[in-house]
PDB file of C-alpha atoms in Angstrom:
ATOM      1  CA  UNK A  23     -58.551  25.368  83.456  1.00  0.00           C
ATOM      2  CA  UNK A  24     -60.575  25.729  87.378  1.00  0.00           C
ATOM      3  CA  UNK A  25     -57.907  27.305  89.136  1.00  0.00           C
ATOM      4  CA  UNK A  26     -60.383  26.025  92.639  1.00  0.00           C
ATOM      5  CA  UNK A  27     -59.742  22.452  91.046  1.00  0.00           C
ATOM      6  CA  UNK A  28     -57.478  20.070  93.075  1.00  0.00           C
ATOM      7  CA  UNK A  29     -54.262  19.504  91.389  1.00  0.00           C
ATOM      8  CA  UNK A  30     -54.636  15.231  92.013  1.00  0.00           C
ATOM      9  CA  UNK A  31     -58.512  15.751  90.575  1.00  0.00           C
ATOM     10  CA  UNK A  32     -56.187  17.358  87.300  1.00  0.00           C
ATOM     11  CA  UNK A  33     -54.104  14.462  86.826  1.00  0.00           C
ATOM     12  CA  UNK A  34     -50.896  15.453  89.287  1.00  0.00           C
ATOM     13  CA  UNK A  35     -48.869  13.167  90.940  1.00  0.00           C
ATOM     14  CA  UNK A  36     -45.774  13.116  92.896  1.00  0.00           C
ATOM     15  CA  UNK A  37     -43.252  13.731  89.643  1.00  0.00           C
ATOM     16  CA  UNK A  38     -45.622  16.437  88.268  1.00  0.00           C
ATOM     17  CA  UNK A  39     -45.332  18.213  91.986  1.00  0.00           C
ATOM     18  CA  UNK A  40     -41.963  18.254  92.215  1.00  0.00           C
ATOM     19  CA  UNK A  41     -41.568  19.063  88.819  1.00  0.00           C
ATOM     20  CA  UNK A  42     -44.094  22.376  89.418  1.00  0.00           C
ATOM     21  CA  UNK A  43     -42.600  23.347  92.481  1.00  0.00           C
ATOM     22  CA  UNK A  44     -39.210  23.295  90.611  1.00  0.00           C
ATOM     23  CA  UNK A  45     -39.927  25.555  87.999  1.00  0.00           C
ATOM     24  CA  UNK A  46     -41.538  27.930  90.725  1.00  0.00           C
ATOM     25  CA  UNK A  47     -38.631  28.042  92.458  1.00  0.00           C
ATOM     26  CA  UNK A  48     -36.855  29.974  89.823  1.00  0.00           C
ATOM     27  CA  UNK A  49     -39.651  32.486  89.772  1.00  0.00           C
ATOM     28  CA  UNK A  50     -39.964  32.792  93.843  1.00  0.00           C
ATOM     29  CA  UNK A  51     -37.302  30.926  95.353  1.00  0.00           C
ATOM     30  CA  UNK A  52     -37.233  28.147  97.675  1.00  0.00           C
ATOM     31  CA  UNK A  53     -40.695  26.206  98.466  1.00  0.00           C
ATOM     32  CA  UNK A  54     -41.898  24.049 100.769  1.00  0.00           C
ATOM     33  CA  UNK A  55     -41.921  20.302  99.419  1.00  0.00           C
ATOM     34  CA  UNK A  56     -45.600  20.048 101.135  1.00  0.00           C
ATOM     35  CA  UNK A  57     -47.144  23.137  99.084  1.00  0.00           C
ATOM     36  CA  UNK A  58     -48.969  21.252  96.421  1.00  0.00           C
ATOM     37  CA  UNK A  59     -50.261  19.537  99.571  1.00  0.00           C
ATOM     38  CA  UNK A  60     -50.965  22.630 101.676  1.00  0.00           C
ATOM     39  CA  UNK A  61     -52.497  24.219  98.477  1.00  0.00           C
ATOM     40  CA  UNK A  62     -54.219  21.532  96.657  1.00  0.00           C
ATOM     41  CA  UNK A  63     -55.270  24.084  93.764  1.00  0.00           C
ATOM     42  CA  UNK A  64     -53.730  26.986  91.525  1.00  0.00           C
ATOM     43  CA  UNK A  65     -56.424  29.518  93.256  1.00  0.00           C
ATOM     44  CA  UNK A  66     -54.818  28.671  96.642  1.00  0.00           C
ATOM     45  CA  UNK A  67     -51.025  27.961  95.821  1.00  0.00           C
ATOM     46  CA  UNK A  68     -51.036  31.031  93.646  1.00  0.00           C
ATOM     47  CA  UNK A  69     -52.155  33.244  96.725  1.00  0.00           C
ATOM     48  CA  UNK A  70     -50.161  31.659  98.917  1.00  0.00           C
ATOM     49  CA  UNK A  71     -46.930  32.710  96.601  1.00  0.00           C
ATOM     50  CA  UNK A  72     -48.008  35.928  96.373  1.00  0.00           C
ATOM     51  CA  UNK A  73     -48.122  36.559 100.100  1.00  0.00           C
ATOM     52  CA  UNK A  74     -45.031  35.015 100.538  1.00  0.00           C
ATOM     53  CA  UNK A  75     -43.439  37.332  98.200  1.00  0.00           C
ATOM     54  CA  UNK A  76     -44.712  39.888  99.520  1.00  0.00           C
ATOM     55  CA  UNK A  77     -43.635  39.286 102.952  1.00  0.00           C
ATOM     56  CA  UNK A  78     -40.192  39.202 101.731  1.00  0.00           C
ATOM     57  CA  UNK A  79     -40.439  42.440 100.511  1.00  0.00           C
ATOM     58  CA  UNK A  80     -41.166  44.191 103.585  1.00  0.00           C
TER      59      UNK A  80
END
C-alpha cells in the first residue's frame, strides 16, 4: 500500500472515512470530521496523529 497515495485515489468515500476515523478514535481519541480531508493520505494523517498525541502529552 503508498502510504503518499490519496485515500479517494484508494477507493475511500464518505462511509469508509467515517468509518476510519471511528476506529481511530479508540486508539487516539476524538478527531476532527475533516481529517481524511486535511490529510488526504496515510503518510500525512499518520503524522498528523502522532503530533497530536504528542502534544497531549506535554
Amino acid at each position: 500500500m503508498d502510504r503518499n497515495k490519496h485515500f479517494k485515489a484508494m477507493g475511500m468515500d464518505s462511509l469508509l472515512s467515517i468509518d476510519l476515523l471511528t476506529t481511530l478514535e479508540g486508539f487516539f481519541g476524538p478527531i476532527s470530521e475533516t481529517a481524511i480531508e486535511q490529510y488526504p493520505t496515510i503518510a500525512k494523517l499518520a503524522n498528523h496523529l502522532c503530533e497530536t498525541r504528542a502534544q497531549k502529552s506535554s
